[in-house]
mmCIF file of C-alpha atoms in Angstrom:
data_model
loop_
_atom_site.group_PDB
_atom_site.id
_atom_site.type_symbol
_atom_site.label_atom_id
_atom_site.label_comp_id
_atom_site.label_asym_id
_atom_site.label_seq_id
_atom_site.Cartn_x
_atom_site.Cartn_y
_atom_site.Cartn_z
ATOM 1 C CA UNK A 261 155.404 73.043 117.768
ATOM 2 C CA UNK A 262 153.758 76.127 116.262
ATOM 3 C CA UNK A 263 153.628 77.691 119.718
ATOM 4 C CA UNK A 264 157.355 77.051 120.287
ATOM 5 C CA UNK A 265 158.317 78.618 116.939
ATOM 6 C CA UNK A 266 155.960 81.584 117.150
ATOM 7 C CA UNK A 267 157.247 82.485 120.625
ATOM 8 C CA UNK A 268 160.921 81.806 119.894
ATOM 9 C CA UNK A 269 161.797 85.414 120.717
ATOM 10 C CA UNK A 270 160.317 85.112 124.217
ATOM 11 C CA UNK A 271 160.762 81.767 125.988
ATOM 12 C CA UNK A 272 164.588 81.501 125.483
ATOM 13 C CA UNK A 273 164.969 84.397 127.940
ATOM 14 C CA UNK A 274 163.440 82.210 130.639
ATOM 15 C CA UNK A 275 166.636 80.115 130.588
ATOM 16 C CA UNK A 276 169.028 82.877 131.733
ATOM 17 C CA UNK A 277 166.286 84.353 133.951
ATOM 18 C CA UNK A 278 166.199 81.084 135.876
ATOM 19 C CA UNK A 279 169.937 81.186 136.530
ATOM 20 C CA UNK A 280 169.814 84.880 137.399
ATOM 21 C CA UNK A 281 167.270 84.079 140.105
ATOM 22 C CA UNK A 282 169.179 81.136 141.595
ATOM 23 C CA UNK A 283 172.665 82.678 141.287
ATOM 24 C CA UNK A 284 173.762 83.795 144.725
ATOM 25 C CA UNK A 285 176.944 85.481 143.632
ATOM 26 C CA UNK A 286 176.333 89.149 142.873
ATOM 27 C CA UNK A 287 178.849 90.987 140.684
ATOM 28 C CA UNK A 288 178.184 94.499 139.459
ATOM 29 C CA UNK A 289 179.792 93.841 136.060
ATOM 30 C CA UNK A 290 176.898 91.498 135.230
ATOM 31 C CA UNK A 291 174.193 94.021 136.133
ATOM 32 C CA UNK A 292 173.874 95.347 132.537
ATOM 33 C CA UNK A 293 173.447 91.781 131.247
ATOM 34 C CA UNK A 294 170.803 91.016 133.861
ATOM 35 C CA UNK A 295 168.967 94.213 132.955
ATOM 36 C CA UNK A 296 169.128 93.310 129.271
ATOM 37 C CA UNK A 297 167.631 89.858 129.871
ATOM 38 C CA UNK A 298 164.735 91.279 131.908
ATOM 39 C CA UNK A 299 164.018 94.228 129.579
ATOM 40 C CA UNK A 300 164.392 92.154 126.395
ATOM 41 C CA UNK A 301 162.046 89.500 127.803
ATOM 42 C CA UNK A 302 159.373 92.125 128.502
ATOM 43 C CA UNK A 303 159.814 93.882 125.129
ATOM 44 C CA UNK A 304 159.765 90.639 123.155
ATOM 45 C CA UNK A 305 156.776 89.377 125.098
ATOM 46 C CA UNK A 306 154.762 92.492 124.224
ATOM 47 C CA UNK A 307 156.038 92.400 120.640
ATOM 48 C CA UNK A 308 154.992 88.783 120.180
ATOM 49 C CA UNK A 309 151.603 89.407 121.757
ATOM 50 C CA UNK A 310 151.069 92.057 119.081
ATOM 51 C CA UNK A 311 152.326 89.952 116.167
ATOM 52 C CA UNK A 312 150.486 86.747 117.184
ATOM 53 C CA UNK A 313 147.074 88.246 117.945
ATOM 54 C CA UNK A 314 145.526 87.096 114.649
ATOM 55 C CA UNK A 315 146.994 83.598 115.015
ATOM 56 C CA UNK A 316 145.465 83.089 118.463
ATOM 57 C CA UNK A 317 142.278 85.063 117.880
ATOM 58 C CA UNK A 318 142.613 87.952 120.315
ATOM 59 C CA UNK A 319 142.526 91.665 119.555
ATOM 60 C CA UNK A 320 144.837 94.412 120.778
ATOM 61 C CA UNK A 321 144.721 98.166 120.050
ATOM 62 C CA UNK A 322 148.279 97.941 118.683
ATOM 63 C CA UNK A 323 149.224 96.275 115.401
ATOM 64 C CA UNK A 324 152.758 97.541 114.816
ATOM 65 C CA UNK A 325 155.601 96.249 116.988
ATOM 66 C CA UNK A 326 158.493 97.772 115.002
ATOM 67 C CA UNK A 327 159.177 100.451 117.628
ATOM 68 C CA UNK A 328 159.680 97.707 120.235
ATOM 69 C CA UNK A 329 162.326 96.028 118.049
ATOM 70 C CA UNK A 330 164.086 99.367 117.648
ATOM 71 C CA UNK A 331 164.021 99.954 121.398
ATOM 72 C CA UNK A 332 165.391 96.452 121.969
ATOM 73 C CA UNK A 333 168.284 97.118 119.603
ATOM 74 C CA UNK A 334 169.153 100.431 121.272
ATOM 75 C CA UNK A 335 168.986 99.010 124.792
ATOM 76 C CA UNK A 336 171.087 95.962 123.852
ATOM 77 C CA UNK A 337 173.860 98.150 122.433
ATOM 78 C CA UNK A 338 173.929 100.517 125.405
ATOM 79 C CA UNK A 339 173.787 97.833 128.105
ATOM 80 C CA UNK A 340 176.448 95.621 126.529
ATOM 81 C CA UNK A 341 178.650 98.658 125.909
ATOM 82 C CA UNK A 342 178.387 99.315 129.639
ATOM 83 C CA UNK A 343 179.199 95.658 130.321
ATOM 84 C CA UNK A 344 182.426 95.888 128.305
ATOM 85 C CA UNK A 345 183.376 99.085 130.136
ATOM 86 C CA UNK A 346 182.764 97.461 133.532
ATOM 87 C CA UNK A 347 185.183 94.654 132.611
ATOM 88 C CA UNK A 348 187.884 97.342 132.937
ATOM 89 C CA UNK A 349 190.156 95.804 130.333
ATOM 90 C CA UNK A 350 192.918 98.318 129.656
ATOM 91 C CA UNK A 351 192.607 98.110 125.902
ATOM 92 C CA UNK A 352 191.050 100.698 123.577
ATOM 93 C CA UNK A 353 189.354 102.242 126.619
ATOM 94 C CA UNK A 354 188.649 105.626 125.043
ATOM 95 C CA UNK A 355 187.089 104.078 121.961
ATOM 96 C CA UNK A 356 184.880 101.837 124.101
ATOM 97 C CA UNK A 357 183.756 104.897 126.043
ATOM 98 C CA UNK A 358 183.019 106.946 122.914
ATOM 99 C CA UNK A 359 181.135 104.289 120.927
ATOM 100 C CA UNK A 360 177.853 104.357 122.907
ATOM 101 C CA UNK A 361 177.896 108.173 122.830
ATOM 102 C CA UNK A 362 178.346 108.187 119.059
ATOM 103 C CA UNK A 363 175.615 105.549 118.784
ATOM 104 C CA UNK A 364 173.146 107.738 120.685
ATOM 105 C CA UNK A 365 173.976 110.657 118.364
ATOM 106 C CA UNK A 366 173.426 108.380 115.367
ATOM 107 C CA UNK A 367 170.046 107.188 116.722
ATOM 108 C CA UNK A 368 168.851 110.763 117.243
ATOM 109 C CA UNK A 369 169.914 111.911 113.754
ATOM 110 C CA UNK A 370 168.663 108.752 112.050
ATOM 111 C CA UNK A 371 165.153 108.792 113.508
ATOM 112 C CA UNK A 372 164.729 112.559 113.410
ATOM 113 C CA UNK A 373 165.794 113.113 109.813
ATOM 114 C CA UNK A 374 166.288 109.850 107.906
ATOM 115 C CA UNK A 375 163.632 107.292 108.814
ATOM 116 C CA UNK A 376 160.595 106.792 111.018
ATOM 117 C CA UNK A 377 160.877 105.083 114.381
ATOM 118 C CA UNK A 378 157.449 103.494 113.789
ATOM 119 C CA UNK A 379 157.722 102.473 110.121
ATOM 120 C CA UNK A 380 156.295 99.205 108.804
ATOM 121 C CA UNK A 381 159.578 97.270 108.923
ATOM 122 C CA UNK A 382 162.496 96.971 111.301
ATOM 123 C CA UNK A 383 165.276 99.521 110.809
ATOM 124 C CA UNK A 384 168.116 97.554 109.260
ATOM 125 C CA UNK A 385 170.266 100.705 109.395
ATOM 126 C CA UNK A 386 169.934 100.675 113.178
ATOM 127 C CA UNK A 387 170.546 96.936 113.400
ATOM 128 C CA UNK A 388 173.609 97.057 111.157
ATOM 129 C CA UNK A 389 175.118 99.928 113.147
ATOM 130 C CA UNK A 390 174.462 98.061 116.390
ATOM 131 C CA UNK A 391 175.964 94.864 114.943
ATOM 132 C CA UNK A 392 179.153 96.566 113.743
ATOM 133 C CA UNK A 393 179.749 98.231 117.127
ATOM 134 C CA UNK A 394 179.054 95.054 119.106
ATOM 135 C CA UNK A 395 181.261 93.028 116.769
ATOM 136 C CA UNK A 396 184.104 95.470 117.373
ATOM 137 C CA UNK A 397 183.616 95.224 121.140
ATOM 138 C CA UNK A 398 183.635 91.429 121.017
ATOM 139 C CA UNK A 399 186.763 91.316 118.851
ATOM 140 C CA UNK A 400 188.661 93.676 121.139
ATOM 141 C CA UNK A 401 187.681 91.456 124.095
ATOM 142 C CA UNK A 402 189.232 88.380 122.444
ATOM 143 C CA UNK A 403 192.321 90.340 121.376
ATOM 144 C CA UNK A 404 192.770 91.468 124.970
ATOM 145 C CA UNK A 405 192.622 87.984 126.494
ATOM 146 C CA UNK A 406 195.044 86.711 123.831
ATOM 147 C CA UNK A 407 197.339 89.656 124.407
ATOM 148 C CA UNK A 408 197.337 89.065 128.159
ATOM 149 C CA UNK A 409 197.802 85.311 127.566
ATOM 150 C CA UNK A 410 194.957 84.425 129.896
ATOM 151 C CA UNK A 411 194.675 80.646 130.203
ATOM 152 C CA UNK A 412 191.629 80.367 132.485
ATOM 153 C CA UNK A 413 189.265 82.474 130.397
ATOM 154 C CA UNK A 414 186.851 79.525 129.932
ATOM 155 C CA UNK A 415 186.104 79.714 133.659
ATOM 156 C CA UNK A 416 185.353 83.426 133.369
ATOM 157 C CA UNK A 417 181.598 84.115 133.024
ATOM 158 C CA UNK A 418 182.323 87.137 130.824
ATOM 159 C CA UNK A 419 183.850 84.822 128.204
ATOM 160 C CA UNK A 420 180.556 82.950 127.791
ATOM 161 C CA UNK A 421 178.555 86.182 127.585
ATOM 162 C CA UNK A 422 180.843 87.628 124.908
ATOM 163 C CA UNK A 423 180.893 84.339 122.989
ATOM 164 C CA UNK A 424 177.098 84.144 123.006
ATOM 165 C CA UNK A 425 176.876 87.755 121.869
ATOM 166 C CA UNK A 426 179.435 87.093 119.115
ATOM 167 C CA UNK A 427 177.460 84.124 117.779
ATOM 168 C CA UNK A 428 174.284 86.185 117.813
ATOM 169 C CA UNK A 429 175.640 89.214 115.952
ATOM 170 C CA UNK A 430 177.700 87.247 113.403
ATOM 171 C CA UNK A 431 174.739 84.988 112.580
ATOM 172 C CA UNK A 432 172.327 87.890 112.145
ATOM 173 C CA UNK A 433 174.705 90.211 110.262
ATOM 174 C CA UNK A 434 173.922 88.783 106.810
ATOM 175 C CA UNK A 435 170.188 88.859 107.534
ATOM 176 C CA UNK A 436 170.285 92.579 108.275
ATOM 177 C CA UNK A 437 172.246 93.265 105.073
ATOM 178 C CA UNK A 438 169.774 91.518 102.736
ATOM 179 C CA UNK A 439 166.550 92.038 104.690
ATOM 180 C CA UNK A 440 165.562 95.330 103.016
ATOM 181 C CA UNK A 441 165.800 94.016 99.458
ATOM 182 C CA UNK A 442 164.108 90.745 100.422
ATOM 183 C CA UNK A 443 161.275 92.622 102.144
ATOM 184 C CA UNK A 444 160.348 94.552 99.001
ATOM 185 C CA UNK A 445 160.937 91.711 96.523
ATOM 186 C CA UNK A 446 159.507 88.784 98.472
ATOM 187 C CA UNK A 447 157.892 89.591 101.812
ATOM 188 C CA UNK A 448 157.207 85.928 102.617
ATOM 189 C CA UNK A 449 160.904 85.097 102.142
ATOM 190 C CA UNK A 450 161.898 88.045 104.334
ATOM 191 C CA UNK A 451 159.634 86.707 107.082
ATOM 192 C CA UNK A 452 161.370 83.318 106.810
ATOM 193 C CA UNK A 453 164.772 85.019 106.950
ATOM 194 C CA UNK A 454 163.781 86.507 110.296
ATOM 195 C CA UNK A 455 163.722 82.992 111.772
ATOM 196 C CA UNK A 456 167.538 83.008 111.698
ATOM 197 C CA UNK A 457 167.925 85.795 114.318
ATOM 198 C CA UNK A 458 165.347 83.975 116.454
ATOM 199 C CA UNK A 459 167.424 80.778 116.506
ATOM 200 C CA UNK A 460 170.580 82.822 117.121
ATOM 201 C CA UNK A 461 168.801 84.465 120.053
ATOM 202 C CA UNK A 462 168.171 81.027 121.561
ATOM 203 C CA UNK A 463 171.899 80.224 121.493
ATOM 204 C CA UNK A 464 172.644 83.678 122.900
ATOM 205 C CA UNK A 465 170.352 83.056 125.870
ATOM 206 C CA UNK A 466 171.894 79.614 126.478
ATOM 207 C CA UNK A 467 175.383 81.144 126.617
ATOM 208 C CA UNK A 468 174.215 83.869 129.015
ATOM 209 C CA UNK A 469 172.689 81.156 131.207
ATOM 210 C CA UNK A 470 176.016 79.294 131.053
ATOM 211 C CA UNK A 471 177.777 82.456 132.239
ATOM 212 C CA UNK A 472 175.538 82.769 135.289
ATOM 213 C CA UNK A 473 175.890 79.056 135.994
ATOM 214 C CA UNK A 474 179.687 79.415 135.984
ATOM 215 C CA UNK A 475 179.357 82.501 138.180
ATOM 216 C CA UNK A 476 177.197 80.601 140.663
#
């Protein structure tokens, strides 16, 4: 049980990875999602190896995995922004194109002048910015399918990907807002709060797997 909980940021990615491997149907619009699953699995694996080294009694030269979480956040935003663009929904197209560019500018300014990329805790500023942008992209997706009166959207793999992403970002939004204050006031409580994004990640991976199953 301890193993399952301590590696909750890693093994859920094996679920969509399985369906990615067996899915015969290849569609370019899903390439960013596939890349995210593979990259996030590798990043989270390395991150958890670093954070669990004392628990399992091995020693690594690295003891800070914050940079990996920041990289994961940046890659997730960029790849899913590309995914929404590849859907080619004729709705707020210019805004969807500009958002990842503005995000990159924000990342550069934020980590050059405002905070360290390698600091002792995860950048909630980065996570909140990512969450707000992804939430906007998810909402515009649902508005579009309602506007177009699409009735078969449940059979569309993109619907399951967006729904999984929506659950993930909405669930973790409150955590990112209160994480900073909780970290400085009660570190142990902040660590427990971080279990919520882990569980949300599990549901996210299940929905991505569902998308590839529908695609297959």
